[in-house]
XYZ file of C-alpha atoms in Angstrom:
619
model
C 35.652 17.178 -5.084
C 31.948 16.424 -4.709
C 30.850 12.835 -4.169
C 29.044 11.329 -7.185
C 26.027 9.017 -7.398
C 23.082 8.427 -9.708
C 20.138 9.340 -7.445
C 19.980 11.190 -4.136
C 16.844 10.724 -2.058
C 16.026 13.326 0.573
C 14.060 11.568 3.314
C 14.353 8.032 4.630
C 10.739 7.468 5.667
C 8.650 4.706 4.037
C 8.543 6.388 0.596
C 12.213 7.340 0.388
C 13.411 4.032 1.795
C 11.176 2.084 -0.614
C 12.577 4.032 -3.585
C 16.111 3.246 -2.451
C 15.274 -0.451 -2.071
C 13.729 -0.593 -5.555
C 16.631 1.255 -7.167
C 18.983 -1.166 -5.470
C 17.155 -4.087 -7.103
C 17.643 -2.353 -10.469
C 21.359 -1.843 -9.648
C 21.095 1.943 -9.729
C 23.528 3.639 -7.276
C 21.623 5.805 -4.802
C 22.067 7.558 -1.470
C 19.358 8.435 1.057
C 19.897 11.486 3.263
C 17.726 11.225 6.381
C 17.782 13.915 9.054
C 16.646 11.682 11.950
C 18.997 9.341 13.751
C 16.833 6.242 13.644
C 13.450 4.817 12.738
C 10.453 6.544 14.262
C 9.122 4.885 17.411
C 5.861 6.828 17.141
C 3.598 5.003 14.662
C 1.671 7.453 12.479
C 0.320 5.531 9.509
C -1.182 2.174 10.510
C -2.952 0.944 7.350
C -1.486 -0.409 4.130
C -3.660 -1.640 1.279
C -3.034 -4.588 -1.028
C -0.979 -2.533 -3.498
C 1.272 -1.624 -0.578
C 1.602 -5.277 0.379
C 2.435 -6.105 -3.238
C 5.168 -3.453 -3.233
C 6.697 -4.911 -0.064
C 6.600 -8.255 -1.853
C 8.489 -6.639 -4.755
C 11.500 -5.888 -2.540
C 11.461 -9.346 -0.982
C 9.947 -8.768 2.453
C 6.567 -10.488 2.005
C 7.622 -13.098 4.558
C 7.641 -10.349 7.207
C 4.310 -8.701 6.352
C 2.038 -10.941 8.433
C 4.669 -12.200 10.885
C 6.547 -9.040 11.943
C 4.869 -5.998 10.402
C 1.143 -6.370 10.973
C -2.132 -8.280 10.670
C -4.995 -8.423 8.218
C -7.673 -5.800 8.807
C -10.638 -8.150 8.788
C -13.459 -5.623 8.370
C -14.280 -1.940 8.258
C -17.534 -1.466 10.152
C -19.340 1.845 9.675
C -21.515 2.483 12.746
C -23.928 5.401 13.075
C -25.784 7.034 15.955
C -25.055 9.117 19.025
C -24.300 6.131 21.267
C -20.991 4.877 22.691
C -21.311 1.261 21.587
C -18.748 -0.471 19.399
C -21.159 -3.361 18.897
C -24.129 -1.608 17.344
C -25.103 -3.144 13.991
C -23.096 -1.341 11.266
C -24.921 0.235 8.349
C -22.030 -0.904 6.128
C -19.404 -3.591 6.642
C -16.495 -3.997 4.212
C -14.704 -7.348 4.218
C -10.942 -6.822 3.882
C -9.855 -10.421 4.405
C -10.733 -11.777 0.944
C -8.304 -12.132 -1.972
C -10.565 -10.892 -4.764
C -8.925 -7.527 -5.400
C -6.579 -8.873 -8.045
C -3.281 -8.816 -6.152
C -3.562 -12.162 -4.383
C -3.428 -10.336 -1.044
C -6.025 -9.292 1.534
C -7.326 -5.739 1.114
C -5.509 -4.196 4.089
C -2.872 -4.905 6.689
C -2.830 -2.878 9.924
C 0.881 -2.435 10.405
C 3.288 -1.201 13.053
C 5.211 1.522 11.226
C 8.560 0.999 12.994
C 8.502 -2.661 11.937
C 7.520 -1.663 8.393
C 10.369 0.833 8.100
C 12.885 -1.596 9.587
C 11.975 -4.276 7.046
C 12.545 -1.838 4.176
C 15.788 -0.482 5.621
C 17.112 -4.000 6.117
C 16.885 -4.541 2.353
C 18.812 -1.297 1.788
C 21.558 -2.434 4.149
C 21.897 -5.697 2.217
C 22.188 -4.073 -1.230
C 25.561 -2.628 -2.368
C 23.853 -0.091 -4.660
C 21.805 1.575 -1.893
C 23.069 3.584 1.065
C 21.144 5.325 3.847
C 22.849 8.061 5.867
C 21.181 9.175 9.080
C 21.459 12.549 10.814
C 22.083 14.338 7.517
C 20.452 17.724 6.982
C 20.099 19.105 3.433
C 21.035 22.798 3.354
C 21.233 23.688 -0.338
C 20.244 22.532 -3.840
C 21.377 23.709 -7.265
C 21.273 22.115 -10.693
C 22.391 22.413 -14.298
C 21.395 20.501 -17.402
C 23.320 17.376 -16.407
C 23.240 17.062 -12.617
C 21.958 18.225 -9.254
C 24.319 19.453 -6.534
C 23.202 18.928 -2.937
C 24.817 20.494 0.105
C 24.194 18.827 3.441
C 25.546 18.603 6.972
C 26.450 15.046 7.963
C 26.137 13.245 11.287
C 29.506 14.622 12.434
C 28.451 18.211 11.734
C 30.642 18.459 8.624
C 29.447 20.281 5.473
C 29.420 17.938 2.482
C 28.558 18.135 -1.210
C 27.132 15.367 -3.362
C 26.192 15.400 -7.035
C 23.676 13.163 -8.753
C 21.717 12.860 -11.976
C 18.458 13.223 -10.027
C 17.260 14.356 -6.617
C 14.025 12.944 -5.217
C 12.331 14.813 -2.383
C 10.592 12.246 -0.190
C 10.853 14.446 2.886
C 7.169 15.029 3.619
C 4.647 17.797 3.197
C 6.839 20.395 4.916
C 10.168 19.075 3.621
C 13.107 21.103 2.348
C 13.021 20.000 -1.294
C 9.579 21.362 -2.084
C 9.315 24.213 0.409
C 12.771 25.694 -0.136
C 13.632 24.701 -3.691
C 10.628 23.832 -5.859
C 7.935 26.181 -4.576
C 9.968 29.248 -5.662
C 10.002 27.589 -9.110
C 6.219 27.431 -9.382
C 5.324 24.090 -7.808
C 2.395 24.444 -5.420
C -0.059 22.272 -3.504
C -3.460 22.396 -5.223
C -6.891 20.757 -4.882
C -7.720 21.555 -1.290
C -10.627 19.582 0.144
C -11.808 21.167 3.437
C -9.204 21.065 6.157
C -9.965 19.221 9.393
C -8.083 18.626 12.621
C -8.248 15.343 14.509
C -6.486 13.861 17.515
C -4.724 10.506 17.107
C -3.947 8.244 20.068
C -1.875 5.085 20.152
C -2.409 2.849 23.163
C -0.635 -0.274 24.295
C -2.941 -2.559 26.238
C -1.894 -4.843 29.100
C -4.179 -7.759 29.890
C -5.879 -7.496 33.296
C -5.873 -10.705 35.335
C -7.604 -12.001 38.432
C -4.357 -11.437 40.305
C -3.791 -7.841 39.176
C -7.476 -6.808 39.242
C -9.301 -9.177 41.616
C -12.390 -6.946 41.838
C -13.019 -6.869 38.092
C -16.563 -8.290 37.806
C -16.184 -10.388 34.647
C -13.940 -12.973 36.299
C -16.951 -14.262 38.199
C -18.718 -14.839 34.878
C -15.889 -17.023 33.581
C -14.210 -14.579 31.222
C -10.479 -14.979 30.573
C -8.071 -11.998 30.290
C -7.880 -12.393 26.497
C -11.670 -12.544 26.207
C -11.926 -9.327 28.204
C -9.462 -7.676 25.851
C -11.470 -8.818 22.833
C -14.696 -7.512 24.383
C -13.414 -3.996 24.936
C -11.029 -3.749 21.969
C -12.670 -5.652 19.095
C -10.465 -6.791 16.229
C -12.605 -5.244 13.497
C -11.985 -1.596 12.662
C -14.768 0.844 13.569
C -15.661 4.025 11.731
C -17.833 5.711 14.357
C -20.116 7.989 12.346
C -21.294 9.976 15.341
C -22.744 13.326 14.210
C -21.383 15.156 17.255
C -17.942 13.527 17.344
C -16.841 11.287 14.428
C -14.092 8.831 15.301
C -12.124 5.858 13.954
C -10.602 3.074 16.035
C -9.073 -0.361 15.803
C -6.096 -2.586 16.473
C -2.814 -2.361 14.591
C 0.436 -4.301 14.507
C 0.621 -7.973 15.439
C -2.051 -9.469 17.724
C 0.484 -9.964 20.511
C 1.479 -6.280 20.337
C -2.013 -5.300 21.571
C -1.778 -1.839 20.030
C -4.894 0.301 19.629
C -5.523 3.445 17.575
C -8.320 5.909 18.349
C -8.793 9.085 16.292
C -11.487 11.702 16.798
C -12.398 15.043 15.270
C -11.609 18.362 16.941
C -14.765 20.427 16.653
C -14.970 24.108 15.781
C -14.040 26.267 18.751
C -12.004 23.547 20.477
C -8.274 23.847 21.027
C -6.492 20.902 19.396
C -3.680 20.660 21.952
C -6.167 20.744 24.834
C -8.255 18.012 23.224
C -5.145 15.795 23.085
C -4.628 15.939 26.867
C -5.503 12.915 29.056
C -8.378 14.757 30.707
C -10.156 15.422 27.410
C -9.344 12.168 25.619
C -10.652 10.125 28.537
C -13.955 11.997 28.375
C -14.317 10.956 24.742
C -12.935 7.421 24.725
C -13.817 5.866 28.079
C -17.577 5.939 27.480
C -16.847 3.390 24.707
C -14.841 1.318 27.192
C -17.661 1.266 29.737
C -20.204 -1.482 29.086
C -23.750 -1.309 30.480
C -24.504 -3.621 33.387
C -27.445 -5.296 31.617
C -25.120 -6.693 28.945
C -23.713 -9.088 31.542
C -26.652 -9.334 33.918
C -24.837 -7.253 36.533
C -25.946 -4.352 38.727
C -23.114 -1.979 37.854
C -21.546 -0.925 34.554
C -18.212 -2.539 33.658
C -15.256 -0.363 32.651
C -11.943 -1.591 31.305
C -9.181 -0.934 33.875
C -7.529 2.402 33.180
C -4.175 1.267 34.546
C -3.972 -1.381 31.814
C -3.652 1.355 29.169
C -0.321 2.935 28.262
C -0.587 6.045 26.101
C 2.130 5.924 23.434
C 0.936 8.949 21.468
C -1.737 11.611 21.748
C -1.333 14.362 19.198
C -3.510 16.551 16.999
C -2.995 16.517 13.259
C -4.523 18.508 10.428
C -5.160 17.145 6.967
C -6.455 18.038 3.541
C -6.758 16.177 0.272
C -4.118 17.950 -1.803
C -1.748 17.332 -4.694
C 1.012 19.395 -6.294
C 0.370 20.929 -9.695
C 3.625 19.337 -10.917
C 5.745 16.693 -9.231
C 9.036 17.598 -10.872
C 11.058 20.466 -12.279
C 14.264 19.781 -14.154
C 16.095 16.987 -12.366
C 14.376 17.453 -8.998
C 11.368 15.216 -8.288
C 8.781 14.915 -5.503
C 7.249 11.687 -4.181
C 4.980 10.647 -1.323
C 3.675 13.288 1.077
C 5.962 15.866 -0.523
C 3.811 15.578 -3.688
C 0.367 14.830 -2.239
C -1.395 14.418 1.101
C -4.431 12.318 2.005
C -7.146 12.351 4.657
C -6.780 9.375 7.024
C -9.951 7.520 5.996
C -8.670 5.044 3.429
C -5.216 3.852 4.452
C -3.761 5.466 1.325
C -0.969 7.662 2.697
C 1.956 5.230 2.733
C 0.572 3.117 -0.105
C 0.355 6.159 -2.389
C 4.020 6.870 -1.744
C 4.810 3.245 -2.596
C 2.858 3.544 -5.857
C 4.803 6.711 -6.664
C 8.196 5.107 -6.318
C 7.282 1.790 -7.953
C 6.523 3.787 -11.103
C 9.426 6.184 -10.623
C 12.142 3.610 -9.900
C 11.992 1.912 -13.297
C 11.981 5.245 -15.101
C 15.079 6.375 -13.215
C 16.580 3.018 -14.138
C 15.712 3.658 -17.783
C 17.388 7.072 -17.606
C 20.405 5.484 -15.936
C 20.720 2.954 -18.757
C 19.775 5.430 -21.515
C 21.321 8.755 -20.401
C 20.468 10.549 -23.668
C 16.708 10.053 -23.198
C 14.557 13.137 -22.594
C 14.326 12.974 -18.809
C 11.784 15.792 -18.614
C 9.264 13.878 -20.736
C 9.959 10.537 -19.045
C 9.330 11.990 -15.570
C 6.354 14.039 -16.749
C 4.655 10.902 -18.088
C 5.270 9.236 -14.716
C 3.528 11.815 -12.598
C 0.684 12.379 -15.050
C -0.047 8.641 -14.928
C 0.157 8.652 -11.162
C -2.211 11.590 -10.900
C -4.883 9.465 -12.596
C -4.473 6.703 -10.023
C -4.266 9.264 -7.237
C -7.673 10.671 -8.200
C -9.180 7.216 -7.852
C -7.640 6.638 -4.417
C -8.643 10.112 -3.333
C -12.259 9.566 -4.378
C -12.503 6.377 -2.302
C -10.883 8.100 0.676
C -13.220 11.087 0.471
C -16.220 8.753 0.255
C -15.108 7.001 3.451
C -14.617 10.399 5.059
C -18.111 11.512 4.073
C -19.559 8.392 5.677
C -17.685 9.114 8.889
C -18.030 12.886 9.207
C -21.627 13.392 8.073
C -23.074 15.743 10.710
C -26.465 16.382 9.066
C -28.933 14.086 10.854
C -31.294 13.891 7.869
C -28.508 13.027 5.428
C -27.149 10.439 7.869
C -30.632 8.886 8.109
C -30.893 8.668 4.312
C -27.357 7.214 4.120
C -28.061 4.508 6.686
C -31.389 3.404 5.256
C -30.360 3.541 1.594
C -27.328 1.358 2.280
C -29.449 -0.982 4.405
C -31.966 -1.370 1.580
C -29.228 -1.917 -1.012
C -27.910 -4.793 1.063
C -31.262 -6.573 0.701
C -30.181 -7.406 -2.877
C -27.471 -10.127 -2.675
C -25.414 -8.900 -5.652
C -25.402 -5.322 -4.355
C -24.525 -6.541 -0.872
C -21.489 -8.349 -2.288
C -20.377 -5.208 -4.141
C -20.720 -3.089 -0.997
C -18.886 -5.690 1.058
C -15.940 -5.539 -1.358
C -15.674 -1.770 -0.889
C -13.479 0.185 -3.342
C -12.050 -3.092 -4.664
C -15.350 -3.595 -6.487
C -14.146 -1.220 -9.209
C -11.430 -3.695 -10.248
C -7.807 -3.158 -11.217
C -6.553 0.315 -12.102
C -6.259 1.248 -15.761
C -4.652 4.419 -17.086
C -6.263 6.505 -19.805
C -3.677 7.032 -22.514
C -2.108 10.429 -23.107
C 0.748 11.451 -25.363
C 4.015 10.100 -23.980
C 2.503 7.419 -21.754
C 4.590 4.242 -22.113
C 1.940 1.743 -23.140
C -0.099 0.887 -26.226
C -3.679 2.044 -25.607
C -5.312 -0.682 -27.694
C -6.397 -3.764 -25.783
C -5.334 -4.036 -22.128
C -2.389 -1.631 -22.391
C -2.227 0.625 -19.337
C -3.985 -1.906 -17.088
C -2.496 -3.042 -13.787
C -1.566 -6.689 -14.171
C -3.438 -8.930 -11.718
C -1.395 -11.320 -9.633
C -2.190 -14.998 -9.224
C -0.590 -17.986 -7.545
C 1.574 -20.195 -9.749
C 3.043 -23.676 -9.307
C 6.731 -23.677 -10.200
C 7.746 -27.078 -11.648
C 11.432 -26.504 -10.859
C 10.983 -26.111 -7.108
C 7.644 -27.974 -7.103
C 6.106 -25.265 -4.926
C 3.682 -22.352 -5.112
C 4.811 -18.789 -5.830
C 3.199 -15.430 -6.409
C 3.207 -14.788 -10.153
C 5.107 -11.482 -9.671
C 7.977 -13.362 -8.080
C 8.344 -15.496 -11.198
C 7.839 -12.719 -13.749
C 10.189 -10.273 -11.987
C 12.725 -12.698 -10.530
C 15.699 -10.817 -9.109
C 18.305 -12.288 -11.457
C 16.576 -11.023 -14.584
C 18.314 -8.255 -16.527
C 15.549 -6.997 -18.818
C 13.664 -3.892 -17.742
C 10.378 -5.155 -19.224
C 9.207 -8.763 -19.052
C 7.358 -11.074 -21.421
C 4.508 -13.163 -20.036
C 2.962 -16.119 -21.907
C -0.539 -17.298 -21.034
C -1.065 -20.573 -22.933
C -4.020 -22.827 -22.217
C -2.021 -26.066 -22.423
C 1.500 -27.438 -22.261
C 1.394 -28.018 -26.010
C 0.528 -24.384 -26.694
C 3.197 -23.270 -24.228
C 5.805 -25.333 -26.122
C 4.807 -23.773 -29.449
C 4.807 -20.211 -28.125
C 8.141 -20.666 -26.407
C 9.711 -22.059 -29.585
C 8.642 -18.947 -31.518
C 9.614 -16.514 -28.746
C 13.148 -17.898 -28.659
C 13.561 -16.821 -32.281
C 12.924 -13.172 -31.448
C 15.876 -10.806 -31.898
C 17.636 -9.156 -28.977
C 15.948 -6.083 -27.568
C 17.445 -3.348 -25.370
C 14.459 -3.376 -23.029
C 13.199 -6.976 -22.982
C 15.154 -10.232 -23.165
C 13.152 -13.073 -24.799
C 15.242 -15.701 -22.999
C 13.832 -14.424 -19.675
C 10.249 -15.224 -20.683
C 7.813 -16.409 -18.031
C 4.790 -18.535 -18.898
C 1.803 -19.493 -16.775
C -0.283 -22.302 -18.248
C -3.951 -21.544 -17.684
C -4.814 -24.944 -16.252
C -3.909 -26.695 -13.036
C -4.421 -30.300 -14.158
C -1.341 -30.481 -16.378
C 1.319 -33.162 -16.501
C 4.130 -32.070 -14.179
C 6.830 -33.967 -16.101
C 5.819 -32.325 -19.395
C 5.850 -28.922 -17.730
C 9.322 -29.497 -16.312
C 10.665 -30.370 -19.759
C 9.801 -26.884 -21.031
C 12.047 -25.138 -18.550
C 15.633 -24.176 -19.207
C 17.723 -21.570 -20.941
C 16.429 -18.792 -18.710
C 12.717 -19.266 -19.439
C 10.296 -20.497 -16.784
C 6.941 -22.077 -17.591
C 4.661 -22.623 -14.597
C 0.944 -23.276 -14.219
C -1.794 -21.572 -12.237
C -2.181 -22.799 -8.671
C -5.431 -23.229 -6.785
C -6.517 -21.515 -3.596
C -6.113 -24.841 -1.809
C -2.501 -25.178 -2.975
C -1.740 -21.650 -1.772
C -3.374 -22.323 1.600
C -1.243 -25.435 1.995
C 1.910 -23.362 1.486
C 3.051 -22.592 5.014
C 5.493 -19.940 3.810
C 2.969 -17.939 1.762
C -0.209 -18.326 3.819
C 1.331 -18.051 7.270
C -0.283 -15.357 9.401
C -2.886 -14.354 6.817
C -6.373 -15.643 5.918
C -6.853 -18.238 3.178
C -7.565 -16.679 -0.245
C -11.358 -16.544 -0.291
C -12.900 -15.628 -3.693
C -9.513 -16.021 -5.382
C -9.685 -16.552 -9.167
C -6.626 -18.365 -10.619
C -7.580 -17.254 -14.137
C -7.849 -13.569 -13.282
C -4.931 -12.484 -15.520
C -6.268 -14.218 -18.613
C -9.799 -12.921 -18.014
C -8.691 -9.327 -17.487
C -6.638 -9.219 -20.686
C -9.335 -10.830 -22.787
C -7.720 -14.245 -23.254
C -4.671 -12.908 -25.114
C -1.633 -15.179 -25.136
C 1.310 -12.777 -24.802
C 1.765 -9.680 -22.653
C 4.656 -7.249 -22.219
C 4.789 -6.086 -18.602
C 6.376 -2.946 -17.165
C 8.347 -3.187 -13.896
C 5.562 -1.333 -12.029
C 3.242 -4.246 -12.900
C 1.312 -2.320 -15.570
C 0.743 -3.886 -18.978
C 2.583 -2.237 -21.863
C 0.707 -4.276 -24.475
C -0.887 -7.676 -25.051
C -1.405 -9.636 -28.250
C -2.438 -12.984 -29.694
C 0.541 -14.057 -31.818
C 4.320 -13.804 -31.862
C 4.038 -11.916 -35.154
C 2.038 -9.222 -33.383
C 4.547 -9.342 -30.535
C 7.364 -8.399 -32.930
C 5.517 -5.176 -33.737
C 4.995 -4.494 -30.048
C 8.692 -4.959 -29.283
C 9.664 -2.695 -32.180
C 7.583 0.077 -30.582
C 9.417 -0.006 -27.249
C 12.283 2.281 -28.212
C 9.928 4.992 -29.492
C 7.649 4.731 -26.458
C 10.411 4.693 -23.842
C 12.889 7.151 -25.338
C 10.938 10.332 -26.184
């Protein structure tokens, strides 16, 4: 007899593992079938944006983000010209270390993928609802109206069969689920944006010392080994907009890992495999690692010691901006690279997969709890929403790519000078420095079947702030209070009173609300929109499942050694961001993917909102 589970996930990379971890939190039985034996030791993706950090936070591994997984990407510097100088003045510099994007996190972390995957898999191993099986190769898929049947060969070489309500293909752009099963059913990759081939190198750097390299000339000038490393491998990311050979480079992982990524374009007529060889890569990269003598007042140029560089990876890769026409057929679903692929200019590859599964996990949970719901419409609404957000991410990525790969000298001249002139105006300079974050939080445009009320802030991504919890007398991320792991409701109610008195009144009325299949009033979270409130009065409001906190300041967050460890203090943080974004409304119903279902002013209006949930969620 075939083994039974609720969801089978094909592929245990970042997207598949994240889906399993999220389903485990929702107590949905799931099994991951991964063909490789262990976690990749060859880092491919190295950038994760703030939405990705927020998703890691959602599964409880925030404490590892800046201590085990990676470091904040401080800046993206766009440098033009035909030179080989990392230090030329950039025509555009984007500051990634601020906390003004609305998530409470810096814009980007440059991560070490093996550490990222291990952190996610550790949460799977700790959850009884999630199971990951390595060295399992899917060999067949079939389905009927009620279930999907998957044939696979396990780690012992035995043929096995497993049945589930849904199968999610998170097995990459060439994976079995799409290529062998869904493409014959009409699912194709669309929206091609010119294909390019680049070479990606990962280096591990060893510090030279006076003992190991006594002839290195900078010792005589008083430089330390770490200062030499910083000189040749600066911490800020560089987009080298060289017309003849565009490139991108920067550190990734933890500072002590001393890992370096360098990517460069393979030009027309060049053989990609040849360009990835040591002979060719050294021709391209070492001119950047050779500093002119006059910089140090020396007679000879200074080159970083070649024997201090260990090549971990040097491979060509091709990419296009593409997305599938549909991300599901029947009970078989695609997520991550299996559904869409990105150019490497915006750190959106892994994050986009995380966004996919954060929205998918709660819908699969809904279908698990409500098995008679129309699964086709529920899943269709998911991927149509995601396609809207994907277009936004894709546009920002393509813009970065156009900056980097512009080969027309005249257009590059206009680009450099127009951006330089724009930065003469302080407000424009600030907008440019914020980069794509300047556009604010994502908001979906409503279509039939989308699970939110389009009036007001419905369909908007909920900002995240810092909140002071009166029970523990410590600072938390607001998500961690709203979506606390012990809560049973799928949706959550958030109160945003301006005072303790208003919080008391709202809470009294909310507790009178009737039971709801999708939201439990007793699990309400409130965040008082003031930080100078009486702590004793705030503590008296808590109990019976509800939690009323207050906003916390940037200084309080910075003082929290657990939350601010390894990351920059929250510059430009706005503790009242949630209230401002939703227009000062007092009550908001929040979906598990952090999008707002609806917001309103009074509990009377809230009753109408709650009555609409069944119709919106069960098409």
